[in-house]
mmCIF file with all atom_site columns, C-alpha atoms and ligand atoms in Angstrom:
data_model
loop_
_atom_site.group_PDB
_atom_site.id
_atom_site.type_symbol
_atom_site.label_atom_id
_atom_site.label_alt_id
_atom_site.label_comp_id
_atom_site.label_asym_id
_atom_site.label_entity_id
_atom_site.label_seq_id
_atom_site.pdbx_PDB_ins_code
_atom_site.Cartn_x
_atom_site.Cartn_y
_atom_site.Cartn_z
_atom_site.occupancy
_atom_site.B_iso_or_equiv
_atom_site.pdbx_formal_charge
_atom_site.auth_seq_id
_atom_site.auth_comp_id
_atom_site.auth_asym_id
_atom_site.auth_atom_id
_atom_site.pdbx_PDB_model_num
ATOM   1   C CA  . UNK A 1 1   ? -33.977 -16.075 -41.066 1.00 0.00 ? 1313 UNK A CA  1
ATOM   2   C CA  . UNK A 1 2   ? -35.705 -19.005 -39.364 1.00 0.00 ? 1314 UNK A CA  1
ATOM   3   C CA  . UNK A 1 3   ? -34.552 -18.676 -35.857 1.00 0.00 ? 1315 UNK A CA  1
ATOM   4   C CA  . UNK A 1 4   ? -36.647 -21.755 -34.133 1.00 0.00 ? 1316 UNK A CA  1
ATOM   5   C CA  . UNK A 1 5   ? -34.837 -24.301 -32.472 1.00 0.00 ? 1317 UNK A CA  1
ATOM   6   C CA  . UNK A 1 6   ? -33.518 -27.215 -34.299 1.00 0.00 ? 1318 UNK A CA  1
ATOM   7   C CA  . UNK A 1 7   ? -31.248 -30.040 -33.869 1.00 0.00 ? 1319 UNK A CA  1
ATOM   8   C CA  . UNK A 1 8   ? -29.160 -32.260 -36.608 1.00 0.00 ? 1320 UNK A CA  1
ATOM   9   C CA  . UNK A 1 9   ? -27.547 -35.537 -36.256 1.00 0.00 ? 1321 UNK A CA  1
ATOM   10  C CA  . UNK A 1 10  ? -25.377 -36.932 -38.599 1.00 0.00 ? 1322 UNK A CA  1
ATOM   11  C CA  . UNK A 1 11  ? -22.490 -39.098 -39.115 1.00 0.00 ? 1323 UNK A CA  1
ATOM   12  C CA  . UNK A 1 12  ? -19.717 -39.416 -41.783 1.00 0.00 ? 1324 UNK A CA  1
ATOM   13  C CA  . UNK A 1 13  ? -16.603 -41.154 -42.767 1.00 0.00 ? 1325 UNK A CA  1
ATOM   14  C CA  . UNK A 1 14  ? -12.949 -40.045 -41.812 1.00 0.00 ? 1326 UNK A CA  1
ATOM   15  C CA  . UNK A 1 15  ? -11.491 -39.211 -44.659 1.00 0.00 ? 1327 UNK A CA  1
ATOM   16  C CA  . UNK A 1 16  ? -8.157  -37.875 -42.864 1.00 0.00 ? 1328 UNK A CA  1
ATOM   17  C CA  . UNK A 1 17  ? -5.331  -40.219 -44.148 1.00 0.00 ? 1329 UNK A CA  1
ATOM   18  C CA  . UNK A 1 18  ? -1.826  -40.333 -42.239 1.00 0.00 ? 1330 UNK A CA  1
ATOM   19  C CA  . UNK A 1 19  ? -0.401  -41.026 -38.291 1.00 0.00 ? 1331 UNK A CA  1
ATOM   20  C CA  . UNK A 1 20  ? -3.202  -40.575 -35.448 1.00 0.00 ? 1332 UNK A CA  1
ATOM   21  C CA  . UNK A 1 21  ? -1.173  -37.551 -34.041 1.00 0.00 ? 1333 UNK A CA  1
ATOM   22  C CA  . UNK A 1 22  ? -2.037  -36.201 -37.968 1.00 0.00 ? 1334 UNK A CA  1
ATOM   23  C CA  . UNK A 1 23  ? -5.700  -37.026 -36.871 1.00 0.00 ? 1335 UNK A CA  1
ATOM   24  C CA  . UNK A 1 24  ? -5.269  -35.538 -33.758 1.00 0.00 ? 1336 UNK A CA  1
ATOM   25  C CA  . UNK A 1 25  ? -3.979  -32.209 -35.548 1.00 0.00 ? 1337 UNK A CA  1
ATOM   26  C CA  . UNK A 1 26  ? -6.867  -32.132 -37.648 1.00 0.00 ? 1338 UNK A CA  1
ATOM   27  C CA  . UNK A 1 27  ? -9.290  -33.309 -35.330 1.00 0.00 ? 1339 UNK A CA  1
ATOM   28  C CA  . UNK A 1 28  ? -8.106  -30.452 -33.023 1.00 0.00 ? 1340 UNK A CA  1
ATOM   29  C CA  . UNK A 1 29  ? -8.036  -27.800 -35.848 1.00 0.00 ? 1341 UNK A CA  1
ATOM   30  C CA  . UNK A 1 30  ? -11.712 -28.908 -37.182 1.00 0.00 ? 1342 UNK A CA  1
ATOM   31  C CA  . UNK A 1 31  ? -12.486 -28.085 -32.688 1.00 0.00 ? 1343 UNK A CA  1
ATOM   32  C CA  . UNK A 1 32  ? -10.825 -24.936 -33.170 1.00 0.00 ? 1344 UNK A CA  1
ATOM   33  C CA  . UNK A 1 33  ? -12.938 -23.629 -36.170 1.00 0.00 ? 1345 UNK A CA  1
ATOM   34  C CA  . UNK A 1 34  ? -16.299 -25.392 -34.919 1.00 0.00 ? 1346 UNK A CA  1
ATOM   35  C CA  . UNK A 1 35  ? -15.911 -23.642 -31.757 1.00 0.00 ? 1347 UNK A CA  1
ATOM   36  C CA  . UNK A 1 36  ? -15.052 -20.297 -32.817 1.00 0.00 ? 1348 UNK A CA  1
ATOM   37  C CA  . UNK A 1 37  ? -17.852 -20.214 -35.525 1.00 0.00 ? 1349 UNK A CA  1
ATOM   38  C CA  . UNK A 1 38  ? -20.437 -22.141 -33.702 1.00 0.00 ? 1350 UNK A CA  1
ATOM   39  C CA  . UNK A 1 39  ? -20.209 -19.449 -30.703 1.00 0.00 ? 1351 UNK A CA  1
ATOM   40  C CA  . UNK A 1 40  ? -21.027 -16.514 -33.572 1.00 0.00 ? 1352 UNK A CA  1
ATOM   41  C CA  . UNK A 1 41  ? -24.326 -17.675 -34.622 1.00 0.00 ? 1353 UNK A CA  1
ATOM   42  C CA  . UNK A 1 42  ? -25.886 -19.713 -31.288 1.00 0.00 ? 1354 UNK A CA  1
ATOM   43  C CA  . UNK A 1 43  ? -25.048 -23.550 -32.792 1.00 0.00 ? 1355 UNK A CA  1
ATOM   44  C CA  . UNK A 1 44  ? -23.980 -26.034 -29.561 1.00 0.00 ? 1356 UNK A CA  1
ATOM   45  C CA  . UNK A 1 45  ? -23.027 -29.672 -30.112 1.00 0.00 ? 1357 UNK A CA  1
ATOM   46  C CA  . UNK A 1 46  ? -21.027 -32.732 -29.644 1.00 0.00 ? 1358 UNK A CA  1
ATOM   47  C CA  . UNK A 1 47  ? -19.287 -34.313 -32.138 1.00 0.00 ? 1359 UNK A CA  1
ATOM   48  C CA  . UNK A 1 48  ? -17.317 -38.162 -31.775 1.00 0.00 ? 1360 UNK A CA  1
ATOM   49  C CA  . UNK A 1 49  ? -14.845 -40.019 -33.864 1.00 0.00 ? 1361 UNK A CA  1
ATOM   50  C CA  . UNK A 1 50  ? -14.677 -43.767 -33.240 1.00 0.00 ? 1362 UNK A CA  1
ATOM   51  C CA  . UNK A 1 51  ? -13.810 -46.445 -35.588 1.00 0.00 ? 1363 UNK A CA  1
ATOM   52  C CA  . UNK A 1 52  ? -12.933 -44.314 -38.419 1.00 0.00 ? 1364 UNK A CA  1
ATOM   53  C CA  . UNK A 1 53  ? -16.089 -42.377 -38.465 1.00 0.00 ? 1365 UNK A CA  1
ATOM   54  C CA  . UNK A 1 54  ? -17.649 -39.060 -37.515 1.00 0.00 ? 1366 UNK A CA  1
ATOM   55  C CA  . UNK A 1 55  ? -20.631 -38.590 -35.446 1.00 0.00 ? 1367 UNK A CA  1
ATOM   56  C CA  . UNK A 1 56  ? -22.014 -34.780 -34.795 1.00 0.00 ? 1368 UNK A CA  1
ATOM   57  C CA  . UNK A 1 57  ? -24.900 -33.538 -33.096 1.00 0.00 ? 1369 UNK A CA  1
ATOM   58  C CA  . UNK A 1 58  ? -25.413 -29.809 -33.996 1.00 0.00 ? 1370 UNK A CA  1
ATOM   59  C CA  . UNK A 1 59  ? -28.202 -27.839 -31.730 1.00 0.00 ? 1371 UNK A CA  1
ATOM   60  C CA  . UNK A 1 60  ? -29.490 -24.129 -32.675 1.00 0.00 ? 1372 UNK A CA  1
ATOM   61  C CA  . UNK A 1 61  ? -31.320 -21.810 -34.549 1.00 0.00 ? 1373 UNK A CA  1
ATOM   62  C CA  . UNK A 1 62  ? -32.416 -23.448 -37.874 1.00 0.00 ? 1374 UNK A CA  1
ATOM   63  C CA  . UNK A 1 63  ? -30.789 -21.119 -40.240 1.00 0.00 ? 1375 UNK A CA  1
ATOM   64  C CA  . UNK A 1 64  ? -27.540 -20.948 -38.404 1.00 0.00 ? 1376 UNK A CA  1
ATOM   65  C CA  . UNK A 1 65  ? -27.672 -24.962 -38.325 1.00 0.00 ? 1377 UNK A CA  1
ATOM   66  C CA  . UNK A 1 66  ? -28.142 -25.234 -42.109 1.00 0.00 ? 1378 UNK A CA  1
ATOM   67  C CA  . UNK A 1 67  ? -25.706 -23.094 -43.171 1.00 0.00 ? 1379 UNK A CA  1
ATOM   68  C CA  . UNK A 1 68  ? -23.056 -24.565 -40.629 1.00 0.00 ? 1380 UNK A CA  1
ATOM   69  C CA  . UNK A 1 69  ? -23.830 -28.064 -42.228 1.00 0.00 ? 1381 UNK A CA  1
ATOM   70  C CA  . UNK A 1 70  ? -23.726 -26.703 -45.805 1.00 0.00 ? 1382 UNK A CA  1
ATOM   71  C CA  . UNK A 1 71  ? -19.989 -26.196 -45.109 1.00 0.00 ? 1383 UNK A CA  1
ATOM   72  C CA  . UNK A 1 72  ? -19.427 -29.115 -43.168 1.00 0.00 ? 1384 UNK A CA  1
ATOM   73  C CA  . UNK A 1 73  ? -20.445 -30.898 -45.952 1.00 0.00 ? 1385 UNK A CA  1
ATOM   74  C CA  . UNK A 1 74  ? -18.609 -29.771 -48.467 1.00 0.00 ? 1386 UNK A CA  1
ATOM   75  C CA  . UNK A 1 75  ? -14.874 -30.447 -46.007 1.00 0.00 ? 1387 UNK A CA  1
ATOM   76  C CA  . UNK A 1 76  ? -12.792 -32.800 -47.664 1.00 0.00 ? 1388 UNK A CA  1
ATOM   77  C CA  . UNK A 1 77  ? -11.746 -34.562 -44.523 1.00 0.00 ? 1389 UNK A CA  1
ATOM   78  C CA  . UNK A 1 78  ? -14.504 -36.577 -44.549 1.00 0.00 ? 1390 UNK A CA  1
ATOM   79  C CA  . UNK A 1 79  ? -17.629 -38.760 -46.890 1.00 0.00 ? 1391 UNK A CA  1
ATOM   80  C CA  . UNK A 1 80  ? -20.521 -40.409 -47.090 1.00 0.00 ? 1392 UNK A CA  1
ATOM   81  C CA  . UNK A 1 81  ? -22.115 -37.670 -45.020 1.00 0.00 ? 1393 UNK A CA  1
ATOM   82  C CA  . UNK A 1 82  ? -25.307 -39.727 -43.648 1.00 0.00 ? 1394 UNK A CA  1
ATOM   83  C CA  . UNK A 1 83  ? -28.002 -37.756 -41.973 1.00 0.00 ? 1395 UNK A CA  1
ATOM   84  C CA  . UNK A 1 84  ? -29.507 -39.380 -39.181 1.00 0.00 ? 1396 UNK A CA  1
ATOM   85  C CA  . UNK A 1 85  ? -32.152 -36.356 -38.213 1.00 0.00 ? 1397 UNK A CA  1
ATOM   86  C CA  . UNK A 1 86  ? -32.882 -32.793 -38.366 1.00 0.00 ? 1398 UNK A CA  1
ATOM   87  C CA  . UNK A 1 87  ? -35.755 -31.957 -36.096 1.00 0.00 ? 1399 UNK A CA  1
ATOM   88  C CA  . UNK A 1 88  ? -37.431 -28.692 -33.843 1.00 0.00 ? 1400 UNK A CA  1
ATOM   89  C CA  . UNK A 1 89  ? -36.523 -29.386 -30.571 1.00 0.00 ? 1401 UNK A CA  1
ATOM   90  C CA  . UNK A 1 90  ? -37.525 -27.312 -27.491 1.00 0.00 ? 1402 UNK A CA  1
ATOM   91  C CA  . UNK A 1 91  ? -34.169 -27.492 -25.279 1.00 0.00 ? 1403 UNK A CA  1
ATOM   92  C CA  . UNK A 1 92  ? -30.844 -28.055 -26.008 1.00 0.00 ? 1404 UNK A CA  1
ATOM   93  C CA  . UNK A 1 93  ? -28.530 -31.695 -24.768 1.00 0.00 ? 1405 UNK A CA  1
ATOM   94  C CA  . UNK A 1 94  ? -25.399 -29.785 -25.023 1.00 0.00 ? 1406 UNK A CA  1
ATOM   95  C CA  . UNK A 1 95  ? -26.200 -25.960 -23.835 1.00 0.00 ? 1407 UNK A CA  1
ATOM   96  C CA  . UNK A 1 96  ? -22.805 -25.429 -22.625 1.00 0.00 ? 1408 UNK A CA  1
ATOM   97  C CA  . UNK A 1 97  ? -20.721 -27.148 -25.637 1.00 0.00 ? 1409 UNK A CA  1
ATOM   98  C CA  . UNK A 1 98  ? -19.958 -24.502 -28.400 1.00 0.00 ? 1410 UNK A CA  1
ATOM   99  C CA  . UNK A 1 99  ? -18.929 -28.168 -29.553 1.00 0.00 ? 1411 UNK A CA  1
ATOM   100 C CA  . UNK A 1 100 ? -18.111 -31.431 -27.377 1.00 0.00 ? 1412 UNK A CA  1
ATOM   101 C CA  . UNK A 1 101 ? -15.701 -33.551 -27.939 1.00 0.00 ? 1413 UNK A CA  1
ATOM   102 C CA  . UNK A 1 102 ? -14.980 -37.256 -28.120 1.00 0.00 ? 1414 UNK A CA  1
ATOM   103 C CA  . UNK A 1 103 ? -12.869 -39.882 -29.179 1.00 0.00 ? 1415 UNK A CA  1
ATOM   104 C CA  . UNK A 1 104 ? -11.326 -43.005 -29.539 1.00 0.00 ? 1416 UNK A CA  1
ATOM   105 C CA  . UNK A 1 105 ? -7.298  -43.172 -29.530 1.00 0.00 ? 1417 UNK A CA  1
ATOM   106 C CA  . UNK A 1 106 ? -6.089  -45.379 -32.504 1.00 0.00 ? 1418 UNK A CA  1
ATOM   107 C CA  . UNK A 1 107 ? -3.052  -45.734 -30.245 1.00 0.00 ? 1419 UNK A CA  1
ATOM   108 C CA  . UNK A 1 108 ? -3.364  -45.953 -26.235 1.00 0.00 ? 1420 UNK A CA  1
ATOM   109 C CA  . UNK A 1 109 ? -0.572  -43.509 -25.703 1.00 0.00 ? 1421 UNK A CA  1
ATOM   110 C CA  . UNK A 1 110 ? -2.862  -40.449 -26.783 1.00 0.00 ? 1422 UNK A CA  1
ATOM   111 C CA  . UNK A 1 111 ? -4.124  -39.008 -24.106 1.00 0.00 ? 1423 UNK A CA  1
ATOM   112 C CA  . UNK A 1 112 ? -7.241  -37.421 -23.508 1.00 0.00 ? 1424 UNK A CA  1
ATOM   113 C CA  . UNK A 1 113 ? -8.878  -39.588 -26.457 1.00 0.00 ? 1425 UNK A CA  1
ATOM   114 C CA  . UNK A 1 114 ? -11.476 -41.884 -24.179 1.00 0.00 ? 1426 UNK A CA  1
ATOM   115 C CA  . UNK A 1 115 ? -12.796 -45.090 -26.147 1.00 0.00 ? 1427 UNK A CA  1
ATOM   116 C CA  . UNK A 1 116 ? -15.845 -45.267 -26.989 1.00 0.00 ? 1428 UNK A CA  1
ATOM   117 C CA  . UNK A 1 117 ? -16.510 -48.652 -29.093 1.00 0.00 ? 1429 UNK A CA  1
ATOM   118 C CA  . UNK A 1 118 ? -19.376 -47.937 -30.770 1.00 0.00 ? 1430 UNK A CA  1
ATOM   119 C CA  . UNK A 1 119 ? -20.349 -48.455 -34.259 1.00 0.00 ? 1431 UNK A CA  1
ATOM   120 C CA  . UNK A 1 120 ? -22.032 -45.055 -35.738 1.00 0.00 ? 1432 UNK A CA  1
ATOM   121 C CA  . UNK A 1 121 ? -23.316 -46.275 -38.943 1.00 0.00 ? 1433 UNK A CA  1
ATOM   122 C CA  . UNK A 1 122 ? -25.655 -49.045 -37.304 1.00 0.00 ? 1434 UNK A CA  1
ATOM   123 C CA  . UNK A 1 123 ? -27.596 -46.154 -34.908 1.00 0.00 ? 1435 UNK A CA  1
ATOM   124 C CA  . UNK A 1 124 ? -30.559 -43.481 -35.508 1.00 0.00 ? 1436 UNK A CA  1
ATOM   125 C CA  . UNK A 1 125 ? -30.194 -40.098 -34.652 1.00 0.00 ? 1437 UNK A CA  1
ATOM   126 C CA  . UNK A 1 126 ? -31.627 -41.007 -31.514 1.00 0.00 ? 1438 UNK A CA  1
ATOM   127 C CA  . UNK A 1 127 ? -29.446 -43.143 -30.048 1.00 0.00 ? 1439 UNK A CA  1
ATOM   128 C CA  . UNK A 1 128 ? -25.945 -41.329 -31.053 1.00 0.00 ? 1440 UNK A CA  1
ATOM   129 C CA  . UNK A 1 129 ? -27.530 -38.256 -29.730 1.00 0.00 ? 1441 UNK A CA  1
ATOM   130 C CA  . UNK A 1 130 ? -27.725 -40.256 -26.455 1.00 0.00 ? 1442 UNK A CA  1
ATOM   131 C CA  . UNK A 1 131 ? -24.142 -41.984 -27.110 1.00 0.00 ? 1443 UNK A CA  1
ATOM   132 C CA  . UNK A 1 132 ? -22.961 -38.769 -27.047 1.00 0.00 ? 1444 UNK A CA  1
ATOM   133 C CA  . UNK A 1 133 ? -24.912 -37.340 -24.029 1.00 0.00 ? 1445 UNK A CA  1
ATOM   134 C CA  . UNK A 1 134 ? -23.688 -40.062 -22.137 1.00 0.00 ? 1446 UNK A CA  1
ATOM   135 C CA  . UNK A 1 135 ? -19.958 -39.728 -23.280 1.00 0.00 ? 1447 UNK A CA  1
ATOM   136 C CA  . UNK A 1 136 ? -19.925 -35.638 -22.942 1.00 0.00 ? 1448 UNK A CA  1
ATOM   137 C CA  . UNK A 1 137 ? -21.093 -36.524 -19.089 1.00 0.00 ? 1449 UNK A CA  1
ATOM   138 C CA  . UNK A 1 138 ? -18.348 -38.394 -18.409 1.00 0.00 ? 1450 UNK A CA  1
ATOM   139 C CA  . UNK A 1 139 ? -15.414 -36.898 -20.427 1.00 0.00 ? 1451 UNK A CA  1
ATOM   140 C CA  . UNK A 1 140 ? -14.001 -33.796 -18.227 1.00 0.00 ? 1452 UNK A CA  1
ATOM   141 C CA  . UNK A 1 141 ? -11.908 -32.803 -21.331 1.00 0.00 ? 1453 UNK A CA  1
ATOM   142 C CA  . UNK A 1 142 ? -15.421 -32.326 -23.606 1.00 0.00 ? 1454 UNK A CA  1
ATOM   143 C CA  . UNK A 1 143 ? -15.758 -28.869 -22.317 1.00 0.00 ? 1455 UNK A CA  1
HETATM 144 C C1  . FMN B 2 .   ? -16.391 -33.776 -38.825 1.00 0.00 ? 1042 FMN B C1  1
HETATM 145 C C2  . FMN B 2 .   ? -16.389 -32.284 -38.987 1.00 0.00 ? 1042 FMN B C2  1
HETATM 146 C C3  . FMN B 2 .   ? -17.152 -31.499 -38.124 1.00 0.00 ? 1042 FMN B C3  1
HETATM 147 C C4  . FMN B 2 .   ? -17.177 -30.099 -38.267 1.00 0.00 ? 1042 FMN B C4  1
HETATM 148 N N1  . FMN B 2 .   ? -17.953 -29.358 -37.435 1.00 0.00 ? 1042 FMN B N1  1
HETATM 149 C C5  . FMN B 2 .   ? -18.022 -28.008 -37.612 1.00 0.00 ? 1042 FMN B C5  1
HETATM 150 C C6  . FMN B 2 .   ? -18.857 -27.195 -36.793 1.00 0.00 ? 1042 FMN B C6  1
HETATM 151 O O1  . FMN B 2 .   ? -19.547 -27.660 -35.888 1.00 0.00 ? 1042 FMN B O1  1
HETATM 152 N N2  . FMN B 2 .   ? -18.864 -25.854 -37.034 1.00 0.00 ? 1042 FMN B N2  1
HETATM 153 C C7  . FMN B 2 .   ? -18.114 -25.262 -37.994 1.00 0.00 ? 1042 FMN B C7  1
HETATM 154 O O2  . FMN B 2 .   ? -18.171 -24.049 -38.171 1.00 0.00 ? 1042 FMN B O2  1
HETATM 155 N N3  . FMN B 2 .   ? -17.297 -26.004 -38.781 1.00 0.00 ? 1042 FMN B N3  1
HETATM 156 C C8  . FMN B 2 .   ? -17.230 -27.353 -38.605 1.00 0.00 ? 1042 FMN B C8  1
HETATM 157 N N4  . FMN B 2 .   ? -16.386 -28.110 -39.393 1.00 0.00 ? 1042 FMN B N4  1
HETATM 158 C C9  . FMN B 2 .   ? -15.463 -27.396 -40.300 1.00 0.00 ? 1042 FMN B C9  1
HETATM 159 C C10 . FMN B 2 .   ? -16.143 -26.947 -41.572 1.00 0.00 ? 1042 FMN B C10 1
HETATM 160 O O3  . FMN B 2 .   ? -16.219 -28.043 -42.457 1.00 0.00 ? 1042 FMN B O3  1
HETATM 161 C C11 . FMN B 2 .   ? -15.335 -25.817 -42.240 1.00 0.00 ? 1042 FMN B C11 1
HETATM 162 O O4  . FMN B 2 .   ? -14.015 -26.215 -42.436 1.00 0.00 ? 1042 FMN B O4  1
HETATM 163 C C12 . FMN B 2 .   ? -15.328 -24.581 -41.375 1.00 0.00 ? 1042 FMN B C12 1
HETATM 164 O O5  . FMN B 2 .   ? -16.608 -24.274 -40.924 1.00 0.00 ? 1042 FMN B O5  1
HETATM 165 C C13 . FMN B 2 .   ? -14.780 -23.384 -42.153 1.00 0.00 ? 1042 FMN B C13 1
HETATM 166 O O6  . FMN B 2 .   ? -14.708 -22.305 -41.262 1.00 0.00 ? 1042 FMN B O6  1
HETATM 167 P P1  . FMN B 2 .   ? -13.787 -21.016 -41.562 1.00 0.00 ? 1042 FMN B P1  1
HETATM 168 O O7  . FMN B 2 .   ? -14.332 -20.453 -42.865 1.00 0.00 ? 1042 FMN B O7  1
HETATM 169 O O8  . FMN B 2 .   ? -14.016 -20.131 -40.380 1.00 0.00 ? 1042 FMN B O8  1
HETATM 170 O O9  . FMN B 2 .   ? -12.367 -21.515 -41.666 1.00 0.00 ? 1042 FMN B O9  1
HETATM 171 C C14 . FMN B 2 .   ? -16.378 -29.502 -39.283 1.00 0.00 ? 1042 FMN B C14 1
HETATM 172 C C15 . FMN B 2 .   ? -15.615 -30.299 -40.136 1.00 0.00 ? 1042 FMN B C15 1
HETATM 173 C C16 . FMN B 2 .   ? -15.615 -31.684 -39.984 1.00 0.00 ? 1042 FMN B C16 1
HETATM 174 C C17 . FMN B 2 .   ? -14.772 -32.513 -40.916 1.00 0.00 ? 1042 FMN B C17 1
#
């Protein structure tokens, strides 16, 4: 098992059809699962939805990062999985974050859903990982 550090930034479309408190019920499941698994096997993150799309940035031992994004890949609630990078790094962004949260409310009376206006598709891994620094700073609900 290649345990060295490792960090992988993607982005994907939502493929989760239906109301935005349906979103939100998925959205919140997908938080459930990610943080329950992600805690097992030493993978941290942050992960955003805005504008119909996905972003993720998953931190942690290389094997354990692989095999998370072999299933996340395959989940039918979203496409066009897009990797933006997948690199050694030597700390982690989001230490704390078995995974980070956040979002953009399709309607205003959703709490807790901060906007983030930000197009996903037009970035490098880069500069969403920084997006979502920024954003996990800010949001006291990411935790
Ligand atoms: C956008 C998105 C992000 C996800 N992120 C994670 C994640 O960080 N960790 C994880 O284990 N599963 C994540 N999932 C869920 C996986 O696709 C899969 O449903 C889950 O890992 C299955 O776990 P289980 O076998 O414990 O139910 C994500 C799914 C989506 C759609």
């Amino acid at each position: 098992m290649n345990m060295s550090l490792h960090r992988l930034v993607y982005f994907s479309a939502n493929e989760i059809a239906g109301s935005t408190a349906r979103l939100r019920e998925e959205v919140d499941q997908i938080l459930e699962t990610s943080r329950r698994n992600n805690a097992l096997v030493g993978v941290t993150g942050a992960l955003m939805f805005s504008a119909g799309y996905f972003g993720q940035v998953l931190e942690g031992p290389q094997a354990a990062i692989e095999m998370t994004f072999e299933r996340i890949q395959q989940d039918a609630r979203h496409a066009d999985v897009s990797l933006l990078e997948f690199v050694p790094i030597a700390t982690r962004t989001f230490e704390s974050w078995a995974m980070a949260f956040v979002g953009e409310p399709a309607d205003a009376d959703l709490d807790g859903w901060q906007s983030t206006d930000f197009n996903m598709s037009a970035v490098s891994g880069e500069e969403l990982l920084s997006k979502l620094h920024s954003l996990v700073a800010k949001s006291s609900l990411a935790a």
